[in-house]
Coordinates of C-alpha atoms in Angstrom, one line a residue:
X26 CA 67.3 92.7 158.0
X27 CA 68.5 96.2 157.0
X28 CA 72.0 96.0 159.2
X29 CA 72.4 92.4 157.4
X30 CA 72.4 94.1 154.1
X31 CA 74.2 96.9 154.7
X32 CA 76.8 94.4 156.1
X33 CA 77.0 92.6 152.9
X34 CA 76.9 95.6 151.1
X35 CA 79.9 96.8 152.6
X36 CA 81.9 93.5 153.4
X37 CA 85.2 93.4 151.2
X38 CA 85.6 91.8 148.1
X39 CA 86.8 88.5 148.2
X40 CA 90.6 87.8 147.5
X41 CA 90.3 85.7 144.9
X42 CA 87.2 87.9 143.2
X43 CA 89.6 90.9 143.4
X44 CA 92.5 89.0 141.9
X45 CA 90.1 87.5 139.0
X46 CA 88.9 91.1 138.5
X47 CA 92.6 92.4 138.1
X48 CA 93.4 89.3 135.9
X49 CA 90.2 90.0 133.8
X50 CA 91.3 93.7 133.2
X51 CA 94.9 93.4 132.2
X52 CA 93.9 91.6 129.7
X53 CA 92.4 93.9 128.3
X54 CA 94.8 95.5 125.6
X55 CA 94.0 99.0 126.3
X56 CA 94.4 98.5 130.3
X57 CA 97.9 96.9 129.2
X58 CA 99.0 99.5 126.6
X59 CA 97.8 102.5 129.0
X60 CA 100.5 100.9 131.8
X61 CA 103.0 100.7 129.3
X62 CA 102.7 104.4 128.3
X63 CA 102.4 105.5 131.3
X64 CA 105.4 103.7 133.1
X65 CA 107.6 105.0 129.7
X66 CA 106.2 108.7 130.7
X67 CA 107.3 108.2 134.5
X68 CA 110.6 106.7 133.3
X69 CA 111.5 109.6 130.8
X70 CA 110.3 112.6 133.4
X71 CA 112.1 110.6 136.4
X72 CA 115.4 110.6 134.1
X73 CA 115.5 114.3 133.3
X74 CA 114.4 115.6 136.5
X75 CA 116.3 116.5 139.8
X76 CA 116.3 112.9 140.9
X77 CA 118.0 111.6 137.8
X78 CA 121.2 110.0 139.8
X79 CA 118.5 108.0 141.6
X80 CA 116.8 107.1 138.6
X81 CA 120.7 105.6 137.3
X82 CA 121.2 103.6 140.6
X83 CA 117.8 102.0 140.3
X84 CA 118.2 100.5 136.9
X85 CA 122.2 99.7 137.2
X86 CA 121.6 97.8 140.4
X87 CA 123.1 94.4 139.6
X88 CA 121.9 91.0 140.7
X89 CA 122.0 87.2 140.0
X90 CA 124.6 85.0 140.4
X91 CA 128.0 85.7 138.6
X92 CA 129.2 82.0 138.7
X93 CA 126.7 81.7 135.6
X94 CA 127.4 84.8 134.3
X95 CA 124.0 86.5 135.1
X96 CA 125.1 89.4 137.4
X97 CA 123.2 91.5 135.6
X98 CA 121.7 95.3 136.1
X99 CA 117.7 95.4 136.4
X100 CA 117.4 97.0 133.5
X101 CA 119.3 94.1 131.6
X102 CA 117.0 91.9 133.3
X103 CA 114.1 94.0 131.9
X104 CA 115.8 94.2 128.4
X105 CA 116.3 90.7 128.1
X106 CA 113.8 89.2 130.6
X107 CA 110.7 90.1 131.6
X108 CA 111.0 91.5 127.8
X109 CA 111.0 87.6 127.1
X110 CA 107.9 87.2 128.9
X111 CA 105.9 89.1 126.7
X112 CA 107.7 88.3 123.3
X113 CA 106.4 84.6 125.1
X114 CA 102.9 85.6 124.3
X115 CA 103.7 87.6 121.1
X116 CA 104.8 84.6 119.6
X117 CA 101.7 82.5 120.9
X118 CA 99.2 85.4 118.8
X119 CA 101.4 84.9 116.1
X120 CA 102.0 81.0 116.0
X121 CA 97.1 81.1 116.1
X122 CA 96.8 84.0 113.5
X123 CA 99.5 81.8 111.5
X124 CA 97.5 78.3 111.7
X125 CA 94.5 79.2 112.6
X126 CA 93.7 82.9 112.0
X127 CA 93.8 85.8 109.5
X128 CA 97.8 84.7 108.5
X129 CA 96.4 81.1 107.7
X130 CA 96.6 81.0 104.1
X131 CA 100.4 82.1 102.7
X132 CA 99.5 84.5 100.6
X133 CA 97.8 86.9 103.6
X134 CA 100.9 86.1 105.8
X135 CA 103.4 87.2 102.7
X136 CA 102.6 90.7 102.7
X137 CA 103.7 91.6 106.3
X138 CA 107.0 89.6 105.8
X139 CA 107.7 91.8 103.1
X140 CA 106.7 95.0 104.7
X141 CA 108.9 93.6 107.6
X142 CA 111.6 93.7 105.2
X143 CA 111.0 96.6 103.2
X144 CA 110.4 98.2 106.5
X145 CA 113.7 98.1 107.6
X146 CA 116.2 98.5 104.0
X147 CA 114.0 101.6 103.3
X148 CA 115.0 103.9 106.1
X149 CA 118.6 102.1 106.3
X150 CA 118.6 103.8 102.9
X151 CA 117.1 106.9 103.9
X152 CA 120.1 107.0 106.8
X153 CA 122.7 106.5 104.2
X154 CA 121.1 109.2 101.6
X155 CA 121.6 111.9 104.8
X156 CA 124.7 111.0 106.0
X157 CA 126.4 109.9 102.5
X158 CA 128.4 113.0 102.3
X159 CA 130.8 113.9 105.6
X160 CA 128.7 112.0 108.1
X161 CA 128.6 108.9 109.8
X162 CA 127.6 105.3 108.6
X163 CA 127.9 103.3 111.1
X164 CA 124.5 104.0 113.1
X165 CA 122.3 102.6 109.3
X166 CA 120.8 100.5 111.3
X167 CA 119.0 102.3 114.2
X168 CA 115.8 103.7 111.7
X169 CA 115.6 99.9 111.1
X170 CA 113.3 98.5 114.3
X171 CA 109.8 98.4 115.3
X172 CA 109.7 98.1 119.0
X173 CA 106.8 95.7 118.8
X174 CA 105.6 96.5 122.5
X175 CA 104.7 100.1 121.7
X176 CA 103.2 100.1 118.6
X177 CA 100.8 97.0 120.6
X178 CA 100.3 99.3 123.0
X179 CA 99.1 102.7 120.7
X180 CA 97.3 100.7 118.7
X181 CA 95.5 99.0 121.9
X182 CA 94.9 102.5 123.4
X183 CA 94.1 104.5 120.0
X184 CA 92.5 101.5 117.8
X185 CA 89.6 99.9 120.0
X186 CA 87.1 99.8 116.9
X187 CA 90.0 98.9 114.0
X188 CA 89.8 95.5 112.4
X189 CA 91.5 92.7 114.6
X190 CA 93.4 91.7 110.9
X191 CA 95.0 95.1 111.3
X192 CA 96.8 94.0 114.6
X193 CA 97.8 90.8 113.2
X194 CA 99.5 92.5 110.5
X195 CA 100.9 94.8 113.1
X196 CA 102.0 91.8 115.6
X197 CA 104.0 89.7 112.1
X198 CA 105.4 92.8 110.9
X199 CA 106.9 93.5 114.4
X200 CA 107.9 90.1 115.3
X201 CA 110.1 90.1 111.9
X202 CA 111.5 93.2 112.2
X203 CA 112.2 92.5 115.8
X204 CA 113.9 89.1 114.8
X205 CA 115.6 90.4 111.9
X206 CA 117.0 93.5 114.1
X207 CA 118.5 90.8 116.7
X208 CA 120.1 89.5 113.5
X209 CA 121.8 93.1 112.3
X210 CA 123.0 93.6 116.1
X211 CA 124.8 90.2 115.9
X212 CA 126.1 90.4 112.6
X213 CA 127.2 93.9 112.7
X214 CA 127.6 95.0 116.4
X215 CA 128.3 91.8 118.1
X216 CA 131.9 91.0 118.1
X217 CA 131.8 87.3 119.0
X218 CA 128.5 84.8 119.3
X219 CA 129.1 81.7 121.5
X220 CA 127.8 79.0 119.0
X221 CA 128.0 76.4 121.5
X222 CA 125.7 77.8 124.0
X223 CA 123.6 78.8 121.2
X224 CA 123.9 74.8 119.9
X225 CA 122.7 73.8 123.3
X226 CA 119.7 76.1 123.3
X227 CA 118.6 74.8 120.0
X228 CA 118.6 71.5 121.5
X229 CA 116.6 72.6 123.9
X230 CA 114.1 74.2 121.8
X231 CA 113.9 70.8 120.0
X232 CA 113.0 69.2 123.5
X233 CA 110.3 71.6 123.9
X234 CA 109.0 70.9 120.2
X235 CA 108.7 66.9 121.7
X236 CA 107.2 67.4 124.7
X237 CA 104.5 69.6 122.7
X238 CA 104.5 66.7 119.8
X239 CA 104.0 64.1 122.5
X240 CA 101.1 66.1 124.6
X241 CA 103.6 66.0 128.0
X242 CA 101.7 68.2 130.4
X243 CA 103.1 69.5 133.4
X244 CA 105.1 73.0 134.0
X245 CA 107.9 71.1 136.1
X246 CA 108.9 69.9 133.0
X247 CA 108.2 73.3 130.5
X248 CA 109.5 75.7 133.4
X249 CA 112.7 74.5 133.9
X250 CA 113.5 73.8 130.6
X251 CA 112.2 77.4 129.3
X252 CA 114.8 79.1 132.1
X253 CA 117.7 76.8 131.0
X254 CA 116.8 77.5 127.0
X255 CA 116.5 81.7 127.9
X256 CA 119.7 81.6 130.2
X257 CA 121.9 79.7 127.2
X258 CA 120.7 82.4 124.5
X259 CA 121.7 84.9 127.0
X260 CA 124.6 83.3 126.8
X261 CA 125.7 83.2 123.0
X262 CA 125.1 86.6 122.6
X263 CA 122.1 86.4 120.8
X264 CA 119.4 89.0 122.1
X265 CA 117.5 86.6 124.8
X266 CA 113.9 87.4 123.9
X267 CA 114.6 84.9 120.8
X268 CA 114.3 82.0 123.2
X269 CA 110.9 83.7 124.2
X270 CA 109.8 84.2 120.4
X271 CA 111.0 80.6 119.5
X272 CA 109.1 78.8 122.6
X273 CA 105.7 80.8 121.4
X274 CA 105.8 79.5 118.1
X275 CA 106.5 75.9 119.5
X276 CA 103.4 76.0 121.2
X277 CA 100.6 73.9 120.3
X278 CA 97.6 76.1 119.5
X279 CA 95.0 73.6 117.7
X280 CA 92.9 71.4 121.3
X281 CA 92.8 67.9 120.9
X282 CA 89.2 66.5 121.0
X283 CA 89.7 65.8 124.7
X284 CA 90.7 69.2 125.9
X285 CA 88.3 72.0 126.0
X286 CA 91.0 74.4 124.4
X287 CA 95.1 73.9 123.5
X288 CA 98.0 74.3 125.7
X289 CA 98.8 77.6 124.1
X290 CA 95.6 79.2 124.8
X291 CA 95.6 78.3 128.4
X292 CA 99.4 79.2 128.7
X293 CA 98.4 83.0 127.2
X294 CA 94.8 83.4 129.6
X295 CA 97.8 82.7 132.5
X296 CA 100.5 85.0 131.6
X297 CA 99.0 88.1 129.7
X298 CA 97.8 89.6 133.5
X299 CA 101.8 89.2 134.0
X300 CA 103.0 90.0 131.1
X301 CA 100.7 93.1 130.6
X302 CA 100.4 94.2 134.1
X303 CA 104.2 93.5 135.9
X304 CA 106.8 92.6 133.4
X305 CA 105.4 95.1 130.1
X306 CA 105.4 98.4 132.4
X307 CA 108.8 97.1 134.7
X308 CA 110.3 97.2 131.4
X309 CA 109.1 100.7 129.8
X310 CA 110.2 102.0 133.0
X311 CA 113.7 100.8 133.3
X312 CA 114.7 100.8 129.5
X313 CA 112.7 104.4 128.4
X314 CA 114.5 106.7 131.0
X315 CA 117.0 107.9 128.4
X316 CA 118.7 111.2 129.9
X317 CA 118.6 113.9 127.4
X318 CA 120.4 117.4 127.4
X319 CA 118.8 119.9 125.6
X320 CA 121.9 120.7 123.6
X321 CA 121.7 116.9 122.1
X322 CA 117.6 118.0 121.8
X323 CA 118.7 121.0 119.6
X324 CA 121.0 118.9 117.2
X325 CA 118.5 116.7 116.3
X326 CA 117.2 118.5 112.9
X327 CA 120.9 120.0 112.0
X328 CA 123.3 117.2 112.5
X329 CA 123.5 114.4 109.8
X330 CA 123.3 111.4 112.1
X331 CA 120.4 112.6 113.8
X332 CA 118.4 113.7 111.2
X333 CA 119.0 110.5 109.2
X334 CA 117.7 108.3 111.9
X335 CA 114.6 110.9 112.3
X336 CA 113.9 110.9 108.8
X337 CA 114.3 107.1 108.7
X338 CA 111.7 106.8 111.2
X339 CA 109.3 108.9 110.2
X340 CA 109.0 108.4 106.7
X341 CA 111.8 105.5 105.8
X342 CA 109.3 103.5 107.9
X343 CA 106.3 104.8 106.3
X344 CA 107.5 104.6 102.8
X345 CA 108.9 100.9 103.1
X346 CA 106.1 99.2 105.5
X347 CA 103.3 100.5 102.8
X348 CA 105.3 100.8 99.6
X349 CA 106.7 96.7 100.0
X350 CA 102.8 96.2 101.0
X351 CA 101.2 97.7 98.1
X352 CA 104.3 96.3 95.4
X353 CA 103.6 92.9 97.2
X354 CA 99.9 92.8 96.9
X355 CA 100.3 94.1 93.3
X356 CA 102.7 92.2 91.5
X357 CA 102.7 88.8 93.1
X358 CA 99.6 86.6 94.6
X359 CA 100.1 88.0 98.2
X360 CA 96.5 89.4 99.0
X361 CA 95.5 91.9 101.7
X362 CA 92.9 90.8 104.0
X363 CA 89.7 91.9 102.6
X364 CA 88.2 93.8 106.1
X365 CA 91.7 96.3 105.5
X366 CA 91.7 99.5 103.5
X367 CA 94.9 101.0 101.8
X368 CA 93.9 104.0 104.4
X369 CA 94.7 101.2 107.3
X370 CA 98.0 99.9 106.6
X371 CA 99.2 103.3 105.7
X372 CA 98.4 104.4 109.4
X373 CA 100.2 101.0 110.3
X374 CA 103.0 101.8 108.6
X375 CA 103.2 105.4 110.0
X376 CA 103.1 103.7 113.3
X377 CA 106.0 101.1 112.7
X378 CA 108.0 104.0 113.1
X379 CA 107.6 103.5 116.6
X380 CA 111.4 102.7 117.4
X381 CA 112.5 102.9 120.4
X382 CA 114.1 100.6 122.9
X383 CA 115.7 98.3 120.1
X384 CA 116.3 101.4 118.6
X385 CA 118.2 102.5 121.5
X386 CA 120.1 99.6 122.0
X387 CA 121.6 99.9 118.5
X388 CA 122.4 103.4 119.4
X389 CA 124.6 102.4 122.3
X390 CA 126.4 99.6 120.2
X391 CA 126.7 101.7 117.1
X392 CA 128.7 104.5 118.7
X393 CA 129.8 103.1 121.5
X394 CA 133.1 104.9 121.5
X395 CA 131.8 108.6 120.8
X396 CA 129.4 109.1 124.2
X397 CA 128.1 112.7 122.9
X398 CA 127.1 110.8 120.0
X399 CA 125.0 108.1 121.7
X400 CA 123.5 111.3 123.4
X401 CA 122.2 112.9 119.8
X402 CA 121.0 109.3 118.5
X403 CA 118.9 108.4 121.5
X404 CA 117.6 111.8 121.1
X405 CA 117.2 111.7 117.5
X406 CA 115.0 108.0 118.5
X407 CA 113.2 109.7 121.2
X408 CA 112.0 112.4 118.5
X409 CA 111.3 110.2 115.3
X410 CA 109.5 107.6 117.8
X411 CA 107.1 110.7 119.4
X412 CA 106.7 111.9 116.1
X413 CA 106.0 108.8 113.9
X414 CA 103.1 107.8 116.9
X415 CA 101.6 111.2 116.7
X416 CA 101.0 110.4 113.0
X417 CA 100.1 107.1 113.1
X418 CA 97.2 108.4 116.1
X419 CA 96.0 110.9 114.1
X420 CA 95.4 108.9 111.2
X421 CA 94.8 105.2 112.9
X422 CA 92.0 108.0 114.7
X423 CA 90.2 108.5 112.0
X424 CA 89.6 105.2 110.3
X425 CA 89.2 104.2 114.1
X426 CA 86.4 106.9 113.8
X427 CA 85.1 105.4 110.7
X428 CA 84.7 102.3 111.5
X429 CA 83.0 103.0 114.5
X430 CA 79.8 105.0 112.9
X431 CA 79.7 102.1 110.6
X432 CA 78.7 99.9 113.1
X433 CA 77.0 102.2 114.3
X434 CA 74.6 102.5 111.4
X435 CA 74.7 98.5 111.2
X436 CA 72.9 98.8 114.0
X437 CA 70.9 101.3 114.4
X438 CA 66.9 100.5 114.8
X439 CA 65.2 103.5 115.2
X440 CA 61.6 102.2 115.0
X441 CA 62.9 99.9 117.5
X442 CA 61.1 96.6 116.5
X443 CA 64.2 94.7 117.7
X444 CA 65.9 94.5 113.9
X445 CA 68.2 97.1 112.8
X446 CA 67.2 99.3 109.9
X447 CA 69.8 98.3 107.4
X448 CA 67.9 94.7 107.5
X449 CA 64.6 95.8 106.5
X450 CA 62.9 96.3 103.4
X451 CA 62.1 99.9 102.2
X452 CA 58.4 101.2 102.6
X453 CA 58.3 102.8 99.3
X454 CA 56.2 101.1 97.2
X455 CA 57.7 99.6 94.4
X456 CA 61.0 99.6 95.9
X457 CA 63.8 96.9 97.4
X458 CA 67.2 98.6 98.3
X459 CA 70.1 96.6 97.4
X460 CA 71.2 93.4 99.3
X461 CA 68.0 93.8 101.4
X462 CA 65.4 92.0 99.7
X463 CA 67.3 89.2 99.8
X464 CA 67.7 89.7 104.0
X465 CA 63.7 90.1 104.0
X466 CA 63.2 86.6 102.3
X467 CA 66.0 85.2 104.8
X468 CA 64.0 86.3 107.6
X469 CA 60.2 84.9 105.9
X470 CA 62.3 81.7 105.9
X471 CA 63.3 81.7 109.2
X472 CA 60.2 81.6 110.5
X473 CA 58.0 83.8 113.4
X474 CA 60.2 82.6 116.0
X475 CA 63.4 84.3 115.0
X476 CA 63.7 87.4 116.7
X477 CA 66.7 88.5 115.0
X478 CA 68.2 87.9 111.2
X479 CA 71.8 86.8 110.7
X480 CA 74.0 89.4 111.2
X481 CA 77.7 90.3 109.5
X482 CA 80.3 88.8 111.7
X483 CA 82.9 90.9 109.4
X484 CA 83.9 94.4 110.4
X485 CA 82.5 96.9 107.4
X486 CA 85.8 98.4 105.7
X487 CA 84.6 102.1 105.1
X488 CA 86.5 103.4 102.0
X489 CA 90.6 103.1 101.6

């Protein structure tokens, strides 16, 4: 009997009980956003160290077939791929929260539109202010992006008690700013846009929209057509993670009575482990190993075109993400979601600053012709990015903090009859604290055989 136990006590795991656990875990958003963090760390370290040229071979190595014009370097493949995958799901959150979540009603999804767009013509402007005089326009428009994945993934890591409302003003904000970005590179840093390709891929988005409208299941159909609609984006010059963003938002999120829940649901339980666990971190670590010197390092707070793009991060971002919130909420009908403090958005504004890998990309295309240049900007990213995180953590932190001894005291039963404190009636004589006698008489009504009274399904807001 005893060797029989100890033989299932040390048998292995089963495959598929492993694989479920794994699964289970990266999707988890703090599993997920510690990867990503930790494969940018690796990436920036392996750049800068001794085996930097290694690090360069690695993520130029080309593959894919060059008769459709897909012979492209891993870390393009990461950039405008397995980036894809995620901005996949990101559009899926965003397409629930927008029909059936906390962005439902217009006026809650109006206010982070706005700070989308505020958040990215405020530190344009704060670009131009530094470099008006003697230095150089042209890079206006690398202050301007969110990189959506890492501000997910410090908010995942950093905000575990935070209102969920919070991210879905986070995930809306980013997606604009992320679509609107695509838009400035091909407007103002694209020289040509294939608009046939791009025709063909809208008609292939409008294929997708039928097969949803029409309930066609079956991934040999969605599949093949997603690859075809991503490879013709690719192909027009528009950023590819578009076609990603667009199929998201096609997706039907609302079950019909016969399903036990919609196509989009099952479609996100699937990828996230994928997207969080492989295609997230592959990315981080190809795109984040930026190489640089410590002379570009040293120019960041002196030059003009550094210094613009830092103080664009840091605080153009701050200023426009809250100040379009607050103007939006104040003057006009937009509303902010009642579990959110002023104190919360300002930490999610601090955090939009977050630029990064778009950020990067604009550098390269903005002075593509002046290589010492590139060098300063990425740095002058790098900085803002660390900086505008560091700020956003310390005060996302605290309300994180706050919130977290609130429920705390929700439920907190210290003479540990089974119903927290903050539902019972005060023994004083003569006296009823406020909202409670109302909860006692709830409870009378309910009867002997309810153990437990109805409890707040909201998140308290403390202060703000």
């Amino acid at each position: 009997m005893r060797s029989a136990i100890r033989r299932t006590f040390l048998r292995r795991p089963s495959t598929l009980a492993e694989r479920n656990f794994v699964a289970d875990a990266l999707r988890q958003e703090t599993v997920g956003g510690a990867l990503l963090l930790i494969a940018a760390v690796a990436a920036l370290i392996w750049a800068n160290s001794g085996w930097s040229d290694a690090y360069e071979s690695f993520r130029d190595y080309r593959v894919g077939p060059e008769a459709l014009h897909l012979d492209l370097s891993l870390a393009t493949w990461a950039a405008d791929g397995l980036l894809a995958v995620f901005f996949f799901v990101a559009g899926i959150e965003l397409k629930r929260e927008l029909v059936v979540g906390e962005l439902r009603t217009p006026s809650a999804a109006a206010l982070p539109v706005v700070a989308a767009v505020c958040g990215m013509a405020v530190p344009a402007v704060f670009y131009v202010a530094v470099n008006a005089s003697g230095g150089d326009l042209h890079g206006w428009a690398i202050p301007t992006a969110t990189d959506i994945a890492f501000a997910l993934a410090v908010l995942a890591v950093i905000g575990t008690n935070l209102p969920s409302a919070l991210r879905a003003f986070l995930l809306t904000l980013a997606v604009v700013d992320d679509l609107l970005a695509i838009m400035v590179i091909a407007i103002f840093y694209t020289s040509s846009v294939d608009f046939a390709a791009l025709g063909l891929a809208v008609a292939g988005l409008v294929v997708f929209f039928v097969l949803q409208r029409f309930r066609i299941r079956g991934w040999w159909f969605y599949v093949p057509l997603a690859v075809v609609i991503w490879a013709l984006v690719h192909e027009s010059g528009v950023h590819a993670t578009v076609a990603g963003v667009a199929m998201g938002l096609l997706m039907r999120v609302t079950p019909d009575p016969d399903e036990k829940r919609s196509p989009a649901e099952h479609l996100e339980h699937v990828i996230r482990p994928f997207s969080a666990g492989i295609a997230v971190p592959l990315f981080a670590l190809l795109s984040a190993g930026v190489a640089v010197s410590g002379g570009a390092l040293g120019n960041v707070f002196t030059d003009k075109v550094p210094l613009g793009i830092v103080v664009g991060l840091v605080f153009g971002k701050a200023v426009g993400v809250f100040g379009g919130t607050w103007t939006a909420a104040r003057f006009t009908r937009a509303e902010l979601n009642k579990d959110l403090a002023w104190a919360d958005v300002l930490g999610l504004a601090m955090l939009a600053g977050v630029g990064f890998t778009v950020s990067l990309l604009i550098s390269e295309l903005a002075f593509a012709d002046d290589p010492g240049m590139t060098e300063e900007a990425k740095a002058a990213v790098l900085v803002g990015s660390l900086l505008a995180a560091t700020a956003a953590a310390i005060a996302l932190r605290l309300r994180d903090r706050k919130y977290r001894d609130l429920v705390a005291d929700e439920e907190r039963d210290e003479d540990g009859d089974g119903i927290p404190d903050c539902y019972q009636q005060d023994e004083r004589p003569g006296k009823e604290p406020d909202g409670q006698a109302e909860g006692q008489q709830e409870r009378q009504q309910d009867g002997p055989d309810d153990e437990f009274p109805v409890r707040h399904t909201r998140t308290p807001r403390p202060g703000g």
